[in-house]
Amino acid sequence: AQTVTQSQPEMSVQEAETVTLSCTYDTSESDYYLFWYKQPPSRQMILVIRQEAYKQQNATENRFSVNFQKAAKSFSLKISDSQLGDAAMYFCAYRSGGNSGGSNYKLTFGKGTLLTVNP
Amino acid sequence: ETGVTQTPRHLVMGMTNKKSLKCEQHLGHNAMYWYKQSAKKPLELMFVYSLEERVENNSVPSRFSPECPNSSHLFLHLHTLQPEDSALYLCASSQGEASWTIEQFFGPGTRLTVL
């Protein structure tokens, strides 16, 4: 079974600075997807960024980028130029890359990292 | 309405009550999910429906009963719940199996308190 570990329960960053959130995972699969989701205080979970395991290039979405280290099974999220609106709980999630069977729909989540942005 | 909506947003119920949570997706997706989010625990997948057929039941107690009458609506019927069932219940949807449509879109959740 896959597991996802976020070792930082809480992080804080000054506005306009950069912060990196850590995520490690355990899997025996070679084909999978990794995600970072953001859950602001309003509680609507939204997708921040995704990474396909077969792609060596790290995904980037504006101020958000990942450092994907497949061999190390590490998937960290870097937030540049942090803004007050970035304050939220961030979840790392894993999904199998297979396309058959109900279990392939399953997202396995970490426990989350609560990010505080200080003005 | 756009995206994934859930009603009610907050629910307080006694252990002998019967209530239902409703989820509706306006994205044209064909897979829907129920998750349970408890404090300091990872999100737990409860049920998955694909094309209105249940494809996964993640060892959930029978006091939780899902229903998917069509691809846009998902219900979670609750009866004789326990206080430890108090949590945020999240609904999500996705397009389906194809790898290029794998993102799950979440609703705002229902905060359930069982007294």
PDB file of N, CA and C in Angstrom, chain A residues 4 33 35 37 39 42-47 50 52 89 91 95-112, chain B residues 4 9 31 33 35 37 40-43 45 48 50 55-56 58 88 90 94 96-108 111:
ATOM      1  N   VAL A   4       1.907   8.352   2.217  1.00  0.00           N
ATOM      2  CA  VAL A   4       2.389   9.701   1.969  1.00  0.00           C
ATOM      3  C   VAL A   4       2.690  10.355   3.312  1.00  0.00           C
ATOM      4  N   TYR A  33       1.004   9.461 -10.118  1.00  0.00           N
ATOM      5  CA  TYR A  33       0.866  10.908 -10.154  1.00  0.00           C
ATOM      6  C   TYR A  33       0.960  11.443  -8.727  1.00  0.00           C
ATOM      7  N   PHE A  35       0.335  15.077  -6.337  1.00  0.00           N
ATOM      8  CA  PHE A  35      -0.404  16.335  -6.328  1.00  0.00           C
ATOM      9  C   PHE A  35      -0.103  17.109  -5.044  1.00  0.00           C
ATOM     10  N   TYR A  37      -2.466  19.779  -2.960  1.00  0.00           N
ATOM     11  CA  TYR A  37      -3.756  20.441  -2.819  1.00  0.00           C
ATOM     12  C   TYR A  37      -3.649  21.468  -1.708  1.00  0.00           C
ATOM     13  N   GLN A  39      -5.976  23.760   1.024  1.00  0.00           N
ATOM     14  CA  GLN A  39      -7.282  23.887   1.670  1.00  0.00           C
ATOM     15  C   GLN A  39      -7.274  25.133   2.552  1.00  0.00           C
ATOM     16  N   SER A  42     -11.665  28.524   4.256  1.00  0.00           N
ATOM     17  CA  SER A  42     -13.020  28.341   3.742  1.00  0.00           C
ATOM     18  C   SER A  42     -13.335  26.878   3.479  1.00  0.00           C
ATOM     19  N   ARG A  43     -12.302  26.024   3.524  1.00  0.00           N
ATOM     20  CA  ARG A  43     -12.415  24.584   3.406  1.00  0.00           C
ATOM     21  C   ARG A  43     -12.533  24.012   2.016  1.00  0.00           C
ATOM     22  N   GLN A  44     -12.620  24.812   0.965  1.00  0.00           N
ATOM     23  CA  GLN A  44     -12.696  24.232  -0.371  1.00  0.00           C
ATOM     24  C   GLN A  44     -11.296  23.794  -0.777  1.00  0.00           C
ATOM     25  N   MET A  45     -11.118  22.514  -0.988  1.00  0.00           N
ATOM     26  CA  MET A  45      -9.836  21.950  -1.383  1.00  0.00           C
ATOM     27  C   MET A  45      -9.628  22.236  -2.865  1.00  0.00           C
ATOM     28  N   ILE A  46      -8.493  22.812  -3.219  1.00  0.00           N
ATOM     29  CA  ILE A  46      -8.222  23.106  -4.622  1.00  0.00           C
ATOM     30  C   ILE A  46      -6.851  22.565  -5.013  1.00  0.00           C
ATOM     31  N   LEU A  47      -6.743  22.150  -6.251  1.00  0.00           N
ATOM     32  CA  LEU A  47      -5.492  21.608  -6.766  1.00  0.00           C
ATOM     33  C   LEU A  47      -4.518  22.742  -7.027  1.00  0.00           C
ATOM     34  N   ARG A  50       0.371  19.424 -10.142  1.00  0.00           N
ATOM     35  CA  ARG A  50       0.465  17.976 -10.257  1.00  0.00           C
ATOM     36  C   ARG A  50       1.732  17.607 -11.020  1.00  0.00           C
ATOM     37  N   GLU A  52       3.484  14.174 -13.109  1.00  0.00           N
ATOM     38  CA  GLU A  52       3.448  12.796 -13.601  1.00  0.00           C
ATOM     39  C   GLU A  52       4.811  12.165 -13.342  1.00  0.00           C
ATOM     40  N   MET A  89      -3.958  25.009   4.644  1.00  0.00           N
ATOM     41  CA  MET A  89      -3.416  23.668   4.867  1.00  0.00           C
ATOM     42  C   MET A  89      -3.059  23.117   3.493  1.00  0.00           C
ATOM     43  N   PHE A  91      -1.883  19.781   1.322  1.00  0.00           N
ATOM     44  CA  PHE A  91      -1.854  18.326   1.340  1.00  0.00           C
ATOM     45  C   PHE A  91      -1.115  17.793   0.121  1.00  0.00           C
ATOM     46  N   ARG A  95      -1.516   9.222  -6.484  1.00  0.00           N
ATOM     47  CA  ARG A  95      -2.494   8.415  -7.195  1.00  0.00           C
ATOM     48  C   ARG A  95      -1.768   7.437  -8.097  1.00  0.00           C
ATOM     49  N   SER A  96      -2.203   6.212  -8.099  1.00  0.00           N
ATOM     50  CA  SER A  96      -1.635   5.213  -8.995  1.00  0.00           C
ATOM     51  C   SER A  96      -1.856   5.623 -10.446  1.00  0.00           C
ATOM     52  N   GLY A  97      -0.930   5.226 -11.315  1.00  0.00           N
ATOM     53  CA  GLY A  97      -1.062   5.594 -12.709  1.00  0.00           C
ATOM     54  C   GLY A  97      -1.871   4.633 -13.535  1.00  0.00           C
ATOM     55  N   GLY A  98      -2.261   3.490 -12.956  1.00  0.00           N
ATOM     56  CA  GLY A  98      -3.040   2.521 -13.703  1.00  0.00           C
ATOM     57  C   GLY A  98      -4.397   3.056 -14.060  1.00  0.00           C
ATOM     58  N   ASN A  99      -4.995   2.500 -15.124  1.00  0.00           N
ATOM     59  CA  ASN A  99      -6.285   2.989 -15.588  1.00  0.00           C
ATOM     60  C   ASN A  99      -7.388   1.947 -15.517  1.00  0.00           C
ATOM     61  N   SER A 100      -7.218   0.970 -14.673  1.00  0.00           N
ATOM     62  CA  SER A 100      -8.286  -0.017 -14.540  1.00  0.00           C
ATOM     63  C   SER A 100      -8.507  -0.355 -13.089  1.00  0.00           C
ATOM     64  N   GLY A 101      -9.721  -0.584 -12.738  1.00  0.00           N
ATOM     65  CA  GLY A 101     -10.014  -0.982 -11.363  1.00  0.00           C
ATOM     66  C   GLY A 101     -10.305   0.212 -10.480  1.00  0.00           C
ATOM     67  N   GLY A 102     -11.216   0.013  -9.558  1.00  0.00           N
ATOM     68  CA  GLY A 102     -11.646   1.102  -8.695  1.00  0.00           C
ATOM     69  C   GLY A 102     -10.523   1.677  -7.855  1.00  0.00           C
ATOM     70  N   SER A 103      -9.548   0.870  -7.461  1.00  0.00           N
ATOM     71  CA  SER A 103      -8.505   1.380  -6.567  1.00  0.00           C
ATOM     72  C   SER A 103      -7.649   2.432  -7.249  1.00  0.00           C
ATOM     73  N   ASN A 104      -7.659   2.478  -8.586  1.00  0.00           N
ATOM     74  CA  ASN A 104      -6.835   3.459  -9.267  1.00  0.00           C
ATOM     75  C   ASN A 104      -7.427   4.852  -9.205  1.00  0.00           C
ATOM     76  N   TYR A 105      -8.652   4.975  -8.729  1.00  0.00           N
ATOM     77  CA  TYR A 105      -9.207   6.302  -8.515  1.00  0.00           C
ATOM     78  C   TYR A 105      -8.691   6.901  -7.220  1.00  0.00           C
ATOM     79  N   LYS A 106      -8.140   6.088  -6.390  1.00  0.00           N
ATOM     80  CA  LYS A 106      -7.886   6.488  -5.017  1.00  0.00           C
ATOM     81  C   LYS A 106      -6.744   7.476  -4.902  1.00  0.00           C
ATOM     82  N   LEU A 107      -6.986   8.560  -4.184  1.00  0.00           N
ATOM     83  CA  LEU A 107      -5.931   9.481  -3.795  1.00  0.00           C
ATOM     84  C   LEU A 107      -5.529   9.152  -2.363  1.00  0.00           C
ATOM     85  N   THR A 108      -4.244   8.982  -2.141  1.00  0.00           N
ATOM     86  CA  THR A 108      -3.727   8.793  -0.786  1.00  0.00           C
ATOM     87  C   THR A 108      -3.108  10.107  -0.351  1.00  0.00           C
ATOM     88  N   PHE A 109      -3.598  10.639   0.757  1.00  0.00           N
ATOM     89  CA  PHE A 109      -3.181  11.960   1.230  1.00  0.00           C
ATOM     90  C   PHE A 109      -2.220  11.854   2.404  1.00  0.00           C
ATOM     91  N   GLY A 110      -1.347  12.855   2.521  1.00  0.00           N
ATOM     92  CA  GLY A 110      -0.594  13.047   3.749  1.00  0.00           C
ATOM     93  C   GLY A 110      -1.458  13.762   4.774  1.00  0.00           C
ATOM     94  N   LYS A 111      -0.893  13.964   5.965  1.00  0.00           N
ATOM     95  CA  LYS A 111      -1.659  14.598   7.044  1.00  0.00           C
ATOM     96  C   LYS A 111      -1.773  16.106   6.883  1.00  0.00           C
ATOM     97  N   GLY A 112      -0.962  16.675   6.014  1.00  0.00           N
ATOM     98  CA  GLY A 112      -1.065  18.100   5.756  1.00  0.00           C
ATOM     99  C   GLY A 112      -0.036  18.930   6.496  1.00  0.00           C
TER     100      GLY A 112
ATOM    101  N   VAL B   4     -18.364  21.865  -7.576  1.00  0.00           N
ATOM    102  CA  VAL B   4     -18.959  20.841  -6.717  1.00  0.00           C
ATOM    103  C   VAL B   4     -19.587  21.530  -5.505  1.00  0.00           C
ATOM    104  N   ARG B   9     -23.983  22.728   4.814  1.00  0.00           N
ATOM    105  CA  ARG B   9     -22.594  23.031   5.138  1.00  0.00           C
ATOM    106  C   ARG B   9     -22.277  22.628   6.581  1.00  0.00           C
ATOM    107  N   ALA B  31     -17.289  10.380 -12.228  1.00  0.00           N
ATOM    108  CA  ALA B  31     -16.857   9.688 -11.010  1.00  0.00           C
ATOM    109  C   ALA B  31     -17.026  10.631  -9.829  1.00  0.00           C
ATOM    110  N   TYR B  33     -16.876  10.903  -5.276  1.00  0.00           N
ATOM    111  CA  TYR B  33     -16.190  10.345  -4.114  1.00  0.00           C
ATOM    112  C   TYR B  33     -16.721  10.967  -2.815  1.00  0.00           C
ATOM    113  N   TYR B  35     -15.142  11.565   1.042  1.00  0.00           N
ATOM    114  CA  TYR B  35     -13.987  11.502   1.928  1.00  0.00           C
ATOM    115  C   TYR B  35     -14.410  11.958   3.324  1.00  0.00           C
ATOM    116  N   GLN B  37     -12.713  13.793   6.668  1.00  0.00           N
ATOM    117  CA  GLN B  37     -11.542  14.513   7.136  1.00  0.00           C
ATOM    118  C   GLN B  37     -11.686  14.775   8.623  1.00  0.00           C
ATOM    119  N   LYS B  40      -6.203  16.177  12.425  1.00  0.00           N
ATOM    120  CA  LYS B  40      -4.869  15.575  12.554  1.00  0.00           C
ATOM    121  C   LYS B  40      -4.771  14.178  11.951  1.00  0.00           C
ATOM    122  N   LYS B  41      -5.629  13.871  11.006  1.00  0.00           N
ATOM    123  CA  LYS B  41      -5.553  12.599  10.292  1.00  0.00           C
ATOM    124  C   LYS B  41      -5.611  12.876   8.799  1.00  0.00           C
ATOM    125  N   PRO B  42      -5.020  12.007   7.997  1.00  0.00           N
ATOM    126  CA  PRO B  42      -5.137  12.201   6.546  1.00  0.00           C
ATOM    127  C   PRO B  42      -6.582  12.018   6.094  1.00  0.00           C
ATOM    128  N   LEU B  43      -6.904  12.628   4.972  1.00  0.00           N
ATOM    129  CA  LEU B  43      -8.224  12.382   4.397  1.00  0.00           C
ATOM    130  C   LEU B  43      -8.400  10.892   4.142  1.00  0.00           C
ATOM    131  N   LEU B  45     -10.573   8.075   2.194  1.00  0.00           N
ATOM    132  CA  LEU B  45     -11.550   7.777   1.159  1.00  0.00           C
ATOM    133  C   LEU B  45     -12.590   6.818   1.707  1.00  0.00           C
ATOM    134  N   VAL B  48     -16.315   5.360  -3.672  1.00  0.00           N
ATOM    135  CA  VAL B  48     -16.095   5.844  -5.021  1.00  0.00           C
ATOM    136  C   VAL B  48     -17.215   5.323  -5.908  1.00  0.00           C
ATOM    137  N   SER B  50     -18.355   5.300 -10.014  1.00  0.00           N
ATOM    138  CA  SER B  50     -18.016   5.591 -11.397  1.00  0.00           C
ATOM    139  C   SER B  50     -19.203   5.214 -12.262  1.00  0.00           C
ATOM    140  N   VAL B  55     -17.591   1.565  -7.058  1.00  0.00           N
ATOM    141  CA  VAL B  55     -16.397   0.793  -7.418  1.00  0.00           C
ATOM    142  C   VAL B  55     -15.479   0.599  -6.232  1.00  0.00           C
ATOM    143  N   GLU B  56     -15.726   1.296  -5.145  1.00  0.00           N
ATOM    144  CA  GLU B  56     -14.897   1.095  -3.967  1.00  0.00           C
ATOM    145  C   GLU B  56     -15.692   1.450  -2.723  1.00  0.00           C
ATOM    146  N   ASN B  58     -14.458   1.582   1.104  1.00  0.00           N
ATOM    147  CA  ASN B  58     -13.203   1.461   1.834  1.00  0.00           C
ATOM    148  C   ASN B  58     -13.433   1.048   3.283  1.00  0.00           C
ATOM    149  N   LEU B  88     -15.346  16.516   9.029  1.00  0.00           N
ATOM    150  CA  LEU B  88     -15.709  17.218   7.801  1.00  0.00           C
ATOM    151  C   LEU B  88     -15.823  16.171   6.701  1.00  0.00           C
ATOM    152  N   LEU B  90     -16.145  15.465   2.850  1.00  0.00           N
ATOM    153  CA  LEU B  90     -15.870  16.106   1.573  1.00  0.00           C
ATOM    154  C   LEU B  90     -16.335  15.229   0.425  1.00  0.00           C
ATOM    155  N   SER B  94     -14.432  13.582 -10.491  1.00  0.00           N
ATOM    156  CA  SER B  94     -13.407  13.592 -11.515  1.00  0.00           C
ATOM    157  C   SER B  94     -14.009  13.050 -12.797  1.00  0.00           C
ATOM    158  N   GLY B  96     -12.970  10.622 -14.694  1.00  0.00           N
ATOM    159  CA  GLY B  96     -13.058   9.169 -14.800  1.00  0.00           C
ATOM    160  C   GLY B  96     -11.698   8.542 -14.863  1.00  0.00           C
ATOM    161  N   GLU B  97     -11.558   7.505 -15.627  1.00  0.00           N
ATOM    162  CA  GLU B  97     -10.371   6.672 -15.564  1.00  0.00           C
ATOM    163  C   GLU B  97      -9.178   7.213 -16.340  1.00  0.00           C
ATOM    164  N   ALA B  98      -9.422   7.883 -17.444  1.00  0.00           N
ATOM    165  CA  ALA B  98      -8.332   8.284 -18.329  1.00  0.00           C
ATOM    166  C   ALA B  98      -7.317   9.138 -17.598  1.00  0.00           C
ATOM    167  N   SER B  99      -6.062   8.826 -17.809  1.00  0.00           N
ATOM    168  CA  SER B  99      -5.011   9.463 -17.020  1.00  0.00           C
ATOM    169  C   SER B  99      -4.946  10.956 -17.228  1.00  0.00           C
ATOM    170  N   TRP B 100      -5.421  11.445 -18.359  1.00  0.00           N
ATOM    171  CA  TRP B 100      -5.342  12.880 -18.592  1.00  0.00           C
ATOM    172  C   TRP B 100      -6.459  13.635 -17.896  1.00  0.00           C
ATOM    173  N   THR B 101      -7.325  12.930 -17.229  1.00  0.00           N
ATOM    174  CA  THR B 101      -8.432  13.609 -16.553  1.00  0.00           C
ATOM    175  C   THR B 101      -8.495  13.186 -15.102  1.00  0.00           C
ATOM    176  N   ILE B 102      -7.363  13.148 -14.456  1.00  0.00           N
ATOM    177  CA  ILE B 102      -7.315  12.505 -13.151  1.00  0.00           C
ATOM    178  C   ILE B 102      -7.566  13.424 -11.979  1.00  0.00           C
ATOM    179  N   GLU B 103      -7.563  14.735 -12.216  1.00  0.00           N
ATOM    180  CA  GLU B 103      -7.738  15.611 -11.066  1.00  0.00           C
ATOM    181  C   GLU B 103      -9.100  15.423 -10.441  1.00  0.00           C
ATOM    182  N   GLN B 104      -9.112  15.465  -9.115  1.00  0.00           N
ATOM    183  CA  GLN B 104     -10.366  15.458  -8.386  1.00  0.00           C
ATOM    184  C   GLN B 104     -10.685  16.881  -7.948  1.00  0.00           C
ATOM    185  N   PHE B 105     -11.923  17.253  -8.120  1.00  0.00           N
ATOM    186  CA  PHE B 105     -12.400  18.569  -7.734  1.00  0.00           C
ATOM    187  C   PHE B 105     -13.285  18.395  -6.507  1.00  0.00           C
ATOM    188  N   PHE B 106     -13.003  19.179  -5.491  1.00  0.00           N
ATOM    189  CA  PHE B 106     -13.653  19.003  -4.202  1.00  0.00           C
ATOM    190  C   PHE B 106     -14.741  20.037  -3.946  1.00  0.00           C
ATOM    191  N   GLY B 107     -15.735  19.599  -3.183  1.00  0.00           N
ATOM    192  CA  GLY B 107     -16.735  20.514  -2.668  1.00  0.00           C
ATOM    193  C   GLY B 107     -16.257  21.155  -1.377  1.00  0.00           C
ATOM    194  N   PRO B 108     -17.040  22.077  -0.809  1.00  0.00           N
ATOM    195  CA  PRO B 108     -16.626  22.789   0.406  1.00  0.00           C
ATOM    196  C   PRO B 108     -16.758  21.966   1.673  1.00  0.00           C
ATOM    197  N   ARG B 111     -19.653  20.037   7.638  1.00  0.00           N
ATOM    198  CA  ARG B 111     -19.116  19.841   8.992  1.00  0.00           C
ATOM    199  C   ARG B 111     -20.176  19.149   9.824  1.00  0.00           C
TER     200      ARG B 111
END
